[in-house]
Coordinates of C-alpha atoms in Angstrom, one line a residue:
X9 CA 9.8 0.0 -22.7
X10 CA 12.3 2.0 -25.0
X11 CA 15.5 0.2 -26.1
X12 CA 18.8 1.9 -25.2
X13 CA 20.6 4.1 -28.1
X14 CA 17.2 3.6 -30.3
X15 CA 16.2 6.9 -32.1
X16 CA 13.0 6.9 -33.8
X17 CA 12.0 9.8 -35.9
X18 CA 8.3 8.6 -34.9
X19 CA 7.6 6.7 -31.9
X20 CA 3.1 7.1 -32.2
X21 CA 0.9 5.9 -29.8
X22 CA -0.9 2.4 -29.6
X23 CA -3.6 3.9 -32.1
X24 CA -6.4 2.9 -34.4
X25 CA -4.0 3.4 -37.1
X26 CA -1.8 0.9 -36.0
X27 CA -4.5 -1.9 -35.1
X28 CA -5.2 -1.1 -39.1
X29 CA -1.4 -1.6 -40.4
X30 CA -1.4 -5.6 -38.1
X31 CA -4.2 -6.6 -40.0
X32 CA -2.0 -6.9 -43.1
X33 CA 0.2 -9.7 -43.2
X34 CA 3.6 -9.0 -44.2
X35 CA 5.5 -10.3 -47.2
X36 CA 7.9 -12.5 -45.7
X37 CA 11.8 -11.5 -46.6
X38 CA 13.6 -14.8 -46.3
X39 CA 17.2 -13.5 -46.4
X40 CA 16.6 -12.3 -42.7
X41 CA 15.1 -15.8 -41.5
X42 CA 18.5 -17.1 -39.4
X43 CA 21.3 -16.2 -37.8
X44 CA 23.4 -18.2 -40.1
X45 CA 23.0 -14.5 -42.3
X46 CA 25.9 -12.5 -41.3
X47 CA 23.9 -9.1 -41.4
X48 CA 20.6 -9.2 -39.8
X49 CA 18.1 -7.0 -41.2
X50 CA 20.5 -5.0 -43.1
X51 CA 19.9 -4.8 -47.1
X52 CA 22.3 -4.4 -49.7
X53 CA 21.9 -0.7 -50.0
X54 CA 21.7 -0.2 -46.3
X55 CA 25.1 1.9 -44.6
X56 CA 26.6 -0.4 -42.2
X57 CA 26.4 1.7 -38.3
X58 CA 30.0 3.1 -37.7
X59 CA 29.9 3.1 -34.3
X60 CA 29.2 -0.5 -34.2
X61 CA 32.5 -1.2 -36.6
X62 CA 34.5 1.3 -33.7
X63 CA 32.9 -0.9 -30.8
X64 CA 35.7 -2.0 -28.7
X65 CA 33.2 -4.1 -26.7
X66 CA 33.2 -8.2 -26.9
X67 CA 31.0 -9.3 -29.5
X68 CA 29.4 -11.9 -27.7
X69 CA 28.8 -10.8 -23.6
X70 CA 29.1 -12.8 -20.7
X71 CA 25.6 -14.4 -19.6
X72 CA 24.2 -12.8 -16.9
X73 CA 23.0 -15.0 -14.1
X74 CA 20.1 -12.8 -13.1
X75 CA 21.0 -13.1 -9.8
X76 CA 21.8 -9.7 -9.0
X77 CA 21.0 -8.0 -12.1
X78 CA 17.3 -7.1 -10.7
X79 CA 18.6 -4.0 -8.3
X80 CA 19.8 -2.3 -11.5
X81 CA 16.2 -2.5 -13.1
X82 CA 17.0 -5.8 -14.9
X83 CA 19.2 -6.8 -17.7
X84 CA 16.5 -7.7 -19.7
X85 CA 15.9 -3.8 -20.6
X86 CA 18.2 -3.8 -23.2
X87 CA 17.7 -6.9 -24.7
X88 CA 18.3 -7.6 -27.9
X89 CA 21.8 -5.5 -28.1
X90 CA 22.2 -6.1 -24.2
X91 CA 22.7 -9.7 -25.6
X92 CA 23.8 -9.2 -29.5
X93 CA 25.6 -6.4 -29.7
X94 CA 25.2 -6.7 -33.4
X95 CA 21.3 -5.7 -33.5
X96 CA 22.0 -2.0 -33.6
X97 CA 19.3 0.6 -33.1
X98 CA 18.7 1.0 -37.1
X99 CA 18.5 -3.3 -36.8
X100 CA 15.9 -3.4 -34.3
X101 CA 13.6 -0.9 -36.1
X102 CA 13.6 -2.7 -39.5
X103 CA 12.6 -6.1 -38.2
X104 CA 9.9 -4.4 -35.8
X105 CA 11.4 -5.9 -32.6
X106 CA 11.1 -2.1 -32.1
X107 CA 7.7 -1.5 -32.6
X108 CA 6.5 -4.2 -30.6
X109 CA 8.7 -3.2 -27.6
X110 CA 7.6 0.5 -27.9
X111 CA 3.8 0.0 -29.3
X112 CA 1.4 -2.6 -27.9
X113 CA -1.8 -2.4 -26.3
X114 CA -0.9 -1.4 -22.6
X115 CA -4.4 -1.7 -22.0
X116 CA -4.5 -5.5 -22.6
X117 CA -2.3 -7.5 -20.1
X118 CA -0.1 -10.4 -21.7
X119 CA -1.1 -13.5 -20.4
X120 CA 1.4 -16.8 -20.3
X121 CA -0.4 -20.3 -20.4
X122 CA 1.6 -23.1 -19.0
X123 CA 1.9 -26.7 -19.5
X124 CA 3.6 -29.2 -17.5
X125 CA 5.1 -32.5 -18.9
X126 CA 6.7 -34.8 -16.0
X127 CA 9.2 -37.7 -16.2
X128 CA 6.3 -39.5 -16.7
X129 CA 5.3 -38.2 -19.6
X130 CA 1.9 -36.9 -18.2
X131 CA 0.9 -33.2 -19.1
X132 CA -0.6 -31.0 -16.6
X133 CA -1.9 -27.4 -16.4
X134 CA 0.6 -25.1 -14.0
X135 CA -1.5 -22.3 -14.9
X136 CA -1.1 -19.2 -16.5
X137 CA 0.8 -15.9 -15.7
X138 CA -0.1 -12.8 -16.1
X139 CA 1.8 -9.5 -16.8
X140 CA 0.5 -5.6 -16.4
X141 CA 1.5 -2.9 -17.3
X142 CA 3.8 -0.7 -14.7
X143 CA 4.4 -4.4 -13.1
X144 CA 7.4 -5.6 -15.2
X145 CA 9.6 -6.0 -11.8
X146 CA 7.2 -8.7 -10.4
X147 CA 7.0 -10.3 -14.0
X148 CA 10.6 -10.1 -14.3
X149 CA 11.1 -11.6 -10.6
X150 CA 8.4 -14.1 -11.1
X151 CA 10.3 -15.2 -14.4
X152 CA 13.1 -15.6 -12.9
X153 CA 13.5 -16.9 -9.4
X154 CA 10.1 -19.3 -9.4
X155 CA 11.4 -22.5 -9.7
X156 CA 9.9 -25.5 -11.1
X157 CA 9.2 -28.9 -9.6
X158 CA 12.3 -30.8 -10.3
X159 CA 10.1 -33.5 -11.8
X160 CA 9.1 -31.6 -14.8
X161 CA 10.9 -32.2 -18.0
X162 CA 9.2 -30.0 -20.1
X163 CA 7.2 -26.5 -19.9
X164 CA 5.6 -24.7 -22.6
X165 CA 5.0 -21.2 -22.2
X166 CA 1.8 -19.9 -24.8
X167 CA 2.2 -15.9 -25.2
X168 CA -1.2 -14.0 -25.6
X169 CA -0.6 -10.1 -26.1
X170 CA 2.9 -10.5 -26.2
X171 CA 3.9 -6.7 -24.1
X172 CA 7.2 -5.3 -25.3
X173 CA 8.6 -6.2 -21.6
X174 CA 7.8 -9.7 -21.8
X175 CA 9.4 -9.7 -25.5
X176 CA 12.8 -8.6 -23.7
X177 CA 12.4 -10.4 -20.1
X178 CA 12.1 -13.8 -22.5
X179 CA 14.6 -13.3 -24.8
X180 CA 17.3 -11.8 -22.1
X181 CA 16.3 -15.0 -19.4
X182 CA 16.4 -17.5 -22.3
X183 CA 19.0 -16.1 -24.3
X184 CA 17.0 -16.1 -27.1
X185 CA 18.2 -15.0 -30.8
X186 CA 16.4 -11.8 -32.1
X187 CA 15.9 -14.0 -35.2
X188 CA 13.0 -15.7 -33.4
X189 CA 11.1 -12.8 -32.7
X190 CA 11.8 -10.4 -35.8
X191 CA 10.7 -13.9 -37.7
X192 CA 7.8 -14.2 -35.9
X193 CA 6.9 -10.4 -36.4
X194 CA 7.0 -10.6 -39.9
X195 CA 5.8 -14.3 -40.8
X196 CA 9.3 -15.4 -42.3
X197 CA 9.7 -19.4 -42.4
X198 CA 12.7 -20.2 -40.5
X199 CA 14.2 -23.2 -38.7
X200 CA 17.9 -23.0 -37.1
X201 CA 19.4 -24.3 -34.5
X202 CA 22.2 -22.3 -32.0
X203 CA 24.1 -22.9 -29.1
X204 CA 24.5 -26.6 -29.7
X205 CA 26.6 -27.8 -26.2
X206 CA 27.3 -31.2 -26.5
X207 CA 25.6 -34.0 -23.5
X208 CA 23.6 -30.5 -22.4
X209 CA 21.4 -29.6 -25.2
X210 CA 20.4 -26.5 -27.5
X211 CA 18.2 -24.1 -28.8
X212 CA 15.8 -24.7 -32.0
X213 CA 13.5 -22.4 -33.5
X214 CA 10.5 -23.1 -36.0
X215 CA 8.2 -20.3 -38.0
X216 CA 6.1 -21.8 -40.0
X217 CA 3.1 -20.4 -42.2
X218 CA 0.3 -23.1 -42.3
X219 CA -3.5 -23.2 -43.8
X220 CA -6.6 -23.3 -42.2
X221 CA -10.1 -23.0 -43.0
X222 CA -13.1 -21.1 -40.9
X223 CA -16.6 -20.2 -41.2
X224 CA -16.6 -16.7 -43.0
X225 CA -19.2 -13.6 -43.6
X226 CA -19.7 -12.2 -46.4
X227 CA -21.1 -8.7 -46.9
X228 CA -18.8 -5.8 -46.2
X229 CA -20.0 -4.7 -42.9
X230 CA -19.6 -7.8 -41.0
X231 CA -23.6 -9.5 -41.3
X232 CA -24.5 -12.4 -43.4
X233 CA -25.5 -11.6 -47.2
X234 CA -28.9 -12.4 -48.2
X235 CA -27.5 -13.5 -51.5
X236 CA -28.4 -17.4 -52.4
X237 CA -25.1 -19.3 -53.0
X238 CA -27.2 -20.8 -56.0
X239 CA -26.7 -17.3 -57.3
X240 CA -23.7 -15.8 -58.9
X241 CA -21.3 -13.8 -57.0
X242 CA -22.5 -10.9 -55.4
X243 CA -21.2 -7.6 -55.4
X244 CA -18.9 -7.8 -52.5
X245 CA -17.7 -11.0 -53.6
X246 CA -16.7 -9.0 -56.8
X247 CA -14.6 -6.3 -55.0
X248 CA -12.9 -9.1 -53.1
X249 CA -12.2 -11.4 -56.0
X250 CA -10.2 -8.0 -56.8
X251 CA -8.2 -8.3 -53.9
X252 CA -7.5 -11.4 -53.4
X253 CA -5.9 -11.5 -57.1
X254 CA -3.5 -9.0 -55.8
X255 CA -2.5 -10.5 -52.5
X256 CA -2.3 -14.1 -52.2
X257 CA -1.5 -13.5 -48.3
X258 CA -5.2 -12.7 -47.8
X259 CA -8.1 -14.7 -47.0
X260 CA -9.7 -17.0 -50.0
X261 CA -13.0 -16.8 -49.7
X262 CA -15.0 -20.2 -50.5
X263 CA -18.8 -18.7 -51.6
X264 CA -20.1 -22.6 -51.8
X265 CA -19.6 -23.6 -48.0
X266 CA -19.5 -19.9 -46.7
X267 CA -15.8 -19.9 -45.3
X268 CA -12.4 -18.9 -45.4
X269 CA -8.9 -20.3 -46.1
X270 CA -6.6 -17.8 -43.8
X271 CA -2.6 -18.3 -43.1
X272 CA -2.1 -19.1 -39.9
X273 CA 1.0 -19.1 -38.1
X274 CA 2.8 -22.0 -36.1
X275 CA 6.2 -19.9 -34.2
X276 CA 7.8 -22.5 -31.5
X277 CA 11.4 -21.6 -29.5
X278 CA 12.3 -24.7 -27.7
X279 CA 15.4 -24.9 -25.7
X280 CA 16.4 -28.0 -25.2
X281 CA 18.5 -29.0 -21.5
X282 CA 19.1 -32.1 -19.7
X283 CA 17.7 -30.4 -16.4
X284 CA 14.4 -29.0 -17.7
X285 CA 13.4 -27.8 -21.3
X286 CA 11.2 -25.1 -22.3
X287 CA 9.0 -24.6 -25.4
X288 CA 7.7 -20.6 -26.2
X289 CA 4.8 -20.2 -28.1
X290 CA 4.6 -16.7 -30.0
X291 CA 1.0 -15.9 -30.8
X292 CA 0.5 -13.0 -33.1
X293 CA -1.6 -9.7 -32.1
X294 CA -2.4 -9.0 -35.8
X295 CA -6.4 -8.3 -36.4
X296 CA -6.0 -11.8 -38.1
X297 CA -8.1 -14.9 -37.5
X298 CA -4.6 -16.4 -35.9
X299 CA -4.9 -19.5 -33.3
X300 CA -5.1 -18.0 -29.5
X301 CA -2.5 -19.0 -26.9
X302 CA -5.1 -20.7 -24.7
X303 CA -6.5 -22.9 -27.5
X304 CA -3.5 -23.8 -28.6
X305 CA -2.3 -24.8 -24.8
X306 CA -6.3 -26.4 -24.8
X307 CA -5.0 -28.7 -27.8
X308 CA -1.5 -29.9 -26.4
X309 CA -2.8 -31.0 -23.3
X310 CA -5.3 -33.0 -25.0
X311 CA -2.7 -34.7 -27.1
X312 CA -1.1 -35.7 -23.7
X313 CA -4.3 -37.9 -23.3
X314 CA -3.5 -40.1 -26.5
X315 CA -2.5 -43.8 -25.8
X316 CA 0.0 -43.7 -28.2
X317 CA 1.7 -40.4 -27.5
X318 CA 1.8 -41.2 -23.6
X319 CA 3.8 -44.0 -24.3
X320 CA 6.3 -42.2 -26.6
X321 CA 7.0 -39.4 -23.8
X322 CA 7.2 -42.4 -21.5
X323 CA 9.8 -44.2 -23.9
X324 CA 12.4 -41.1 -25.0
X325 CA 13.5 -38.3 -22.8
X326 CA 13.7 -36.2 -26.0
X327 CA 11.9 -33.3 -25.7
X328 CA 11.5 -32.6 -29.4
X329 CA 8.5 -35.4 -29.2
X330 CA 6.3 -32.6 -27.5
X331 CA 7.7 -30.1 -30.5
X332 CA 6.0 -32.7 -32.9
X333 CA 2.5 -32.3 -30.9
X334 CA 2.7 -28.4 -32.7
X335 CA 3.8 -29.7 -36.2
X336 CA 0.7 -31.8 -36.4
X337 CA -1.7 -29.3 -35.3
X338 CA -0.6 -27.2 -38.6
X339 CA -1.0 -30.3 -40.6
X340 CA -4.6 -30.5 -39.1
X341 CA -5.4 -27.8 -40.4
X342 CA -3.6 -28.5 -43.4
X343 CA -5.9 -31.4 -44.8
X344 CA -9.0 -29.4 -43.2
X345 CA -8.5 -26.8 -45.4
X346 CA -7.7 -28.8 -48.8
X347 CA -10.8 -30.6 -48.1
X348 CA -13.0 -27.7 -48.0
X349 CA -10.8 -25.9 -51.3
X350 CA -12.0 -29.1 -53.3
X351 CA -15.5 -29.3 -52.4
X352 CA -15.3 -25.7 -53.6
X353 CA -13.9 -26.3 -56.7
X354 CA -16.1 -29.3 -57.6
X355 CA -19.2 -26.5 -56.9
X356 CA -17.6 -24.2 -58.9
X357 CA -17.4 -26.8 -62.2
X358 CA -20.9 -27.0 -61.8
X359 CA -21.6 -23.7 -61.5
X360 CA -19.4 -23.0 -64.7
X361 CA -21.4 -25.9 -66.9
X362 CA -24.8 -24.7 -65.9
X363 CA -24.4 -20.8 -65.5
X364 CA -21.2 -19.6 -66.6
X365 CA -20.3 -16.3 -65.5
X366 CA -17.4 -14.2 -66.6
X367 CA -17.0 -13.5 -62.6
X368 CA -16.5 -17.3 -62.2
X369 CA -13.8 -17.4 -64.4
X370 CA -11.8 -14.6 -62.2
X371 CA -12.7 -16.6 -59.1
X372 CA -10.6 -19.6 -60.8
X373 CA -8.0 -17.2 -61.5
X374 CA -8.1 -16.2 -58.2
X375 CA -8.0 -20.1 -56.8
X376 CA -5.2 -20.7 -59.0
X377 CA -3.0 -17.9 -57.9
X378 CA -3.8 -18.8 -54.2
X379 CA -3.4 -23.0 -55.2
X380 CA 0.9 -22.0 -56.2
X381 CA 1.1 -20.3 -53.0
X382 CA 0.0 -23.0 -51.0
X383 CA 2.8 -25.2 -53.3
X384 CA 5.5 -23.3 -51.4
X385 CA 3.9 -23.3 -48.0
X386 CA 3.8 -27.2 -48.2
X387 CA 7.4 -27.6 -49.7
X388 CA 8.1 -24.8 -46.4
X389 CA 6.2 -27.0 -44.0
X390 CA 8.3 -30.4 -45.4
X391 CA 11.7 -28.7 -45.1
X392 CA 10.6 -27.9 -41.7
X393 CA 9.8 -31.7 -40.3
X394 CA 13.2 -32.3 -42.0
X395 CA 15.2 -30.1 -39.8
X396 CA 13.1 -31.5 -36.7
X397 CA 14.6 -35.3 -37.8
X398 CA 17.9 -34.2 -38.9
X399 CA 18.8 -31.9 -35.5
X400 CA 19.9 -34.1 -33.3
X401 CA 19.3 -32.8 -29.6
X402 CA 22.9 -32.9 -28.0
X403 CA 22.0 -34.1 -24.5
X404 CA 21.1 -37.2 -25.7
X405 CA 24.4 -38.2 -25.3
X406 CA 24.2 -38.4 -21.4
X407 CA 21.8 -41.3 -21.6
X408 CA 22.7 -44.8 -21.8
X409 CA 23.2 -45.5 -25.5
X410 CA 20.5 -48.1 -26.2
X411 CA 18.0 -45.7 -24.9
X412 CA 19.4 -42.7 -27.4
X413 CA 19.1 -45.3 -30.1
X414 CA 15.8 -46.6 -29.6
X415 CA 14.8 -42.9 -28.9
X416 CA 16.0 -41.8 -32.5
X417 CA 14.4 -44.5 -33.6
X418 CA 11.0 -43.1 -32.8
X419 CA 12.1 -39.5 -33.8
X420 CA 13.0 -41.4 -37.3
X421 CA 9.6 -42.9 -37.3
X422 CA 7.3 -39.6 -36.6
X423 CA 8.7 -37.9 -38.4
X424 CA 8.2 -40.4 -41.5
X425 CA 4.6 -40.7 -40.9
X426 CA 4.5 -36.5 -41.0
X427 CA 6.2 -36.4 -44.1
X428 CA 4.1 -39.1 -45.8
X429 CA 1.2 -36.7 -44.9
X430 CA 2.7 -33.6 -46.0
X431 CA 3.5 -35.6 -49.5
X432 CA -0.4 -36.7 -49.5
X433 CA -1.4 -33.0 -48.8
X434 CA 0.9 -32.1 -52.1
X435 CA -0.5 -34.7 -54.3
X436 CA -3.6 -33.7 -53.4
X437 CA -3.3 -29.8 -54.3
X438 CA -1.9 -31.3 -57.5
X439 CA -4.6 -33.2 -58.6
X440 CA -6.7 -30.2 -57.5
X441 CA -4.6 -28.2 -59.8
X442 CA -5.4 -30.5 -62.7
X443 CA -9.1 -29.9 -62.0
X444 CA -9.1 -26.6 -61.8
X445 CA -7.2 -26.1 -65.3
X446 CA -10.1 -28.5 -66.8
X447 CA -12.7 -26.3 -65.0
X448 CA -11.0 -22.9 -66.4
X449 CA -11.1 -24.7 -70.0
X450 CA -14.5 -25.3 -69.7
X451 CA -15.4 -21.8 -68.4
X452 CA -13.7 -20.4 -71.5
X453 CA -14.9 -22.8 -73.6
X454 CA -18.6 -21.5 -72.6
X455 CA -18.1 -18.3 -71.3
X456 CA -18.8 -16.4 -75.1
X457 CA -21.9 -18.3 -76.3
X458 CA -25.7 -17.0 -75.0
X459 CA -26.7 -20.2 -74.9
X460 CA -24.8 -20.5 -72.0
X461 CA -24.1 -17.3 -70.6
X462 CA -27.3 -14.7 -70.9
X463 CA -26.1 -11.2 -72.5
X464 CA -23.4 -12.5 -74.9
X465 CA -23.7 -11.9 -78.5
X466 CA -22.4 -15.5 -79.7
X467 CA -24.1 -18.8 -80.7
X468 CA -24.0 -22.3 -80.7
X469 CA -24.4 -21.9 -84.8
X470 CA -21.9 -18.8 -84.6
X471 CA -19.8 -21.2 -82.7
X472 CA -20.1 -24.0 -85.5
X473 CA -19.8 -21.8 -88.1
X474 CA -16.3 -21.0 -87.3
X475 CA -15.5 -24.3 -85.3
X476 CA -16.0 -26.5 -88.7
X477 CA -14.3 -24.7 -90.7
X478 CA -11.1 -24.2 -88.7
X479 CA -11.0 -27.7 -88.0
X480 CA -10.8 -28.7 -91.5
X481 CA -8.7 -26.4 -92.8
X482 CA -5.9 -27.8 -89.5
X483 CA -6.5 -31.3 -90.8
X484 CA -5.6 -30.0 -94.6
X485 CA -2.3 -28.5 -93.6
X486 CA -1.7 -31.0 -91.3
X487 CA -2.1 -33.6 -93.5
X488 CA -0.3 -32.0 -96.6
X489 CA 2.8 -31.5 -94.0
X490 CA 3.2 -34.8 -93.1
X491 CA 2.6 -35.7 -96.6
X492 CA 6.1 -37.2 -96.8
X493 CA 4.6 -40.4 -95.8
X494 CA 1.9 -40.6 -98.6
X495 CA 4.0 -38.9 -101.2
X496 CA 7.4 -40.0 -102.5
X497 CA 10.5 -38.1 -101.6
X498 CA 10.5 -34.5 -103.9
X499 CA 7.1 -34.4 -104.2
X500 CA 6.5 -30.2 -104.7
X501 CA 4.3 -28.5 -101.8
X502 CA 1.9 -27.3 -104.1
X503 CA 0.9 -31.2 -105.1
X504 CA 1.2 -32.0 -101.5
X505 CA -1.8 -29.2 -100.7
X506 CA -3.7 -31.0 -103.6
X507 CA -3.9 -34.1 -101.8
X508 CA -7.9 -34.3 -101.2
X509 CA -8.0 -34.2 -105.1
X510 CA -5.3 -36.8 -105.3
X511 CA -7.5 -38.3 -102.9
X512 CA -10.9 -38.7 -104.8
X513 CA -9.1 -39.6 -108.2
X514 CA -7.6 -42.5 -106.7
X515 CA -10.6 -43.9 -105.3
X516 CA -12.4 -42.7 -108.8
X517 CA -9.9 -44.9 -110.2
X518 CA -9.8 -47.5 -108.1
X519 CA -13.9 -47.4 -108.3
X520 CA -13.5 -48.6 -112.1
X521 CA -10.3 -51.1 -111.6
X522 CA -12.1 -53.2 -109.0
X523 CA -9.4 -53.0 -106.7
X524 CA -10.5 -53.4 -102.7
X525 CA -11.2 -50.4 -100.8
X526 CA -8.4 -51.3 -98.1
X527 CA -6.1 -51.4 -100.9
X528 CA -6.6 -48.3 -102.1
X529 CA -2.9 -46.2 -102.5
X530 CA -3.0 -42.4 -102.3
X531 CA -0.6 -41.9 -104.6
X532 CA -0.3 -43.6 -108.3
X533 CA 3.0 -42.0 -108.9
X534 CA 5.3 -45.1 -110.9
X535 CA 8.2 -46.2 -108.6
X536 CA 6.8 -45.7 -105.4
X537 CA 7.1 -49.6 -104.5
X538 CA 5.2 -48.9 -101.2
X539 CA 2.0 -47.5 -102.3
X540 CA 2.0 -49.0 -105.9
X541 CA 0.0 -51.5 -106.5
X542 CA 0.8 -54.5 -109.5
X543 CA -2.1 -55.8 -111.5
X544 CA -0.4 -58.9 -112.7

């Protein structure tokens, strides 16, 4: 479905090609994470659209009702600029809401999971829709005049093979920013709220970038190497310890257990309303090991069957409680994926002291570059539970007030007990941090002696050779520097470098004047009242 006043000087087919530019996870560019920028996907260098300045139209259009709006096709076929005028056709193309209106797999029809949760806080299946191509005026009827059971306080919608038509029926029935999709397109980390309308409710949107870890194969063309883990890395390990130093937003590749650590994405829209809230669920069609709509939906539902979340959505009206059930499946996968990172690394250190390999040393490298990026996906994923404490959901207010305040009560409390666990995933990746500089030490320490690593041309003597020496010739200056504690003040350097033969005439001396060994002064100079010793 094109996008009214869009020119494209390419507009290719859903090709090969393109299935090979989604594998690639963007960099994220946080500037365009929120509305609260002022001009969405435009860079400093970018020309600002004329035409849009000239506009005598109202920035911000009536909402449609949708009630007669299907006998003109829809008004969701210009969504976004049917709805922000202000996403102009150059706009659109840069944060790829173009793209994936124009190219998707046709072929493959997007599917939309449901789950109920009643007044009762019980969650049930309602289903799942699903949308062809060539069909969009069913879907878009379906969407919009199917109502719901009026018992049902919340409904989460999971989107597999999100089709350019559902994109725009979504966005234009739920009056959704563009910022939630172009996010989601290009894995920015956002959270925002907009449209706050006090006793009714609002809309809040969270992207959030989380790890997690899966089982993983090895050679190049898909099968399981034949190459024993006891063994060093093998040749495609090598090219990908190559890639992986250049692009932290790949997969790390854990050769000791045989997996992956992959980013995953968490991308929730929730609007919040008094007379029935609704939670999207983007799921990306990248050829990326991402978490599928249906198991996703599989894994909410379930967390409807715990005793002590049934009698939270039985306590609190709020509908950010079902939100949380999403934030903890990232941190899930979260402390999976640490775990598995430091079993690795403890195989590694004993890889490095027994068979130390210059490619082991790169794989550390590798580790550590991935190990910061993680830093900042954690801080990412705190400032995101934050936000979810901090927003307060406006149609609170039409509830009696002791319920409200025992209801943010409990939000105060969840979301205490997922920060606590985000801060013990962070101290965690620290003290992992701390082990992997001590295993890097220890790989360099060992990685130029033969003894230790077959086919280098150092030895343990070679090593000792240069090791002694070095070591006392730093004591010497040290000592000879600091010599303003032995030696009186104005005491000349070159004396001061002499002090290991000041050293033995003393104790010569003292040797033939009886004096005790732990009285023995370093320097005999007269009138130095701490060191010299009286005879009387």
């Amino acid at each position: 479905m094109s996008v009214p006043g869009l020119v494209r000087r390419h507009r290719p087919n859903y090709t090969k090609a393109l299935e090979e530019e989604k594998k690639r996870l963007p960099t994220p560019s946080h500037r365009h994470a929120a509305p609260s920028a002022p001009w969405p996907w435009i860079d400093i260098h970018d020309k600002i659209d004329a035409q849009q300045l000239e506009s005598e139209l109202p920035p911000v259009p009536e909402l449609c009702d949708h009630s007669t709006c299907g006998l003109t096709g829809g008004c969701w076929t210009g969504y976004p600029q049917s709805r922000f005028p202000n996403w102009t056709p150059s706009q659109i193309e840069r944060s790829k809401i173009a793209d994936a209106i124009s190219n998707y797999n046709k072929l493959a029809p997007c599917k939309v999971y449901h789950v109920d949760v009643n007044d009762s806080g019980f969650f049930t299946s309602a289903g799942v829709a699903i949308s062809r191509e060539n069909e969009e005026s069913e879907t878009w009827e379906a969407m919009v005049h199917t109502k719901r059971p009026h018992n049902i306080r919340v409904r989460a919608l999971f989107v597999e093979n999100m089709s350019g038509p559902v994109l725009q029926m979504l966005g234009a029935r739920y009056n959704i920013e563009p910022f939630f999709f172009s996010s989601s397109l290009n894995w920015i980390p956002s959270r925002y709220q907009e449209n706050p309308e006090p006793g009714k409710g609002d809309h809040i949107t969270i992207t959030l970038t989380f790890l997690k870890s899966m089982d993983a194969l090895y050679d190049s063309k898909g099968a399981q190497s034949s190459t024993s883990i006891n063994t060093v890395a093998s040749t495609e390990d090598r090219l990908t310890l190559t890639e992986q130093m250049i692009d932290t937003q790949s997969p790390l590749r854990l050769r000791s257990k045989r997996r992956i650590l992959v980013l995953d994405l968490l991308s929730v829209h929730l609007i919040r309303n008094i007379e029935g809230s609704t939670i999207i669920s983007y799921h990306p069609t990248l050829e990326h090991p991402t978490t599928s709509a249906n198991w996703l939906r599989d894994r909410i539902r379930y967390a409807g069957q715990s005793v002590y979340w049934q009698s939270i959505f039985q306590k609190s009206q709020d509908p950010t409680f079902v939100l949380l059930t999403f934030v903890w499946h990232a941190l899930y996968a979260w402390d999976e994926a640490l775990e598995h990172l430091y079993n690795h690394i403890c195989w590694l250190e004993t890889k490095v002291i027994t068979t130390s390999d210059m490619i082991l040393t790169q794989e550390l490298h590798v580790i550590r570059a991935h190990h910061l990026h993680y830093s900042s996906l954690l801080e990412d994923f705190q400032k995101t539970v934050n936000f979810i404490k901090n927003t307060y959901y406006p149609g609170m207010d039409s509830i009696p007030k002791s319920e409200r305040k025992a209801s943010a009560a409990l939000m105060v409390r969840e979301c205490d007990n997922l920060l606590s666990e985000i801060d013990r995933l962070e101290m965690g990746r620290r003290m992992q941090d701390k082990r992997l500089k001590n295993v890097m030490n220890l790989a360099v320490f060992g990685m130029n002696i033969k003894d230790f690593v077959p086919g280098t041309e150092g030895t343990a003597a070679h090593y000792l050779e240069v090791a002694i020496p070095l070591t006392g010739l730093t004591i010497w200056v040290v000592v000879a520097f600091q010599s303003k504690f032995i030696y009186p003040e104005g005491t000349g350097l070159f004396k001061r470098f002499a002090w290991p033969v000041q050293l033995c005439l003393n104790l010569l001396r003292t040797g033939t004047s009886g004096v005790a060994n732990d009285d023995i002064p370093l320097s005999t100079v007269p009138g130095n009242s701490r060191w010299h010793k009286s005879n009387d």
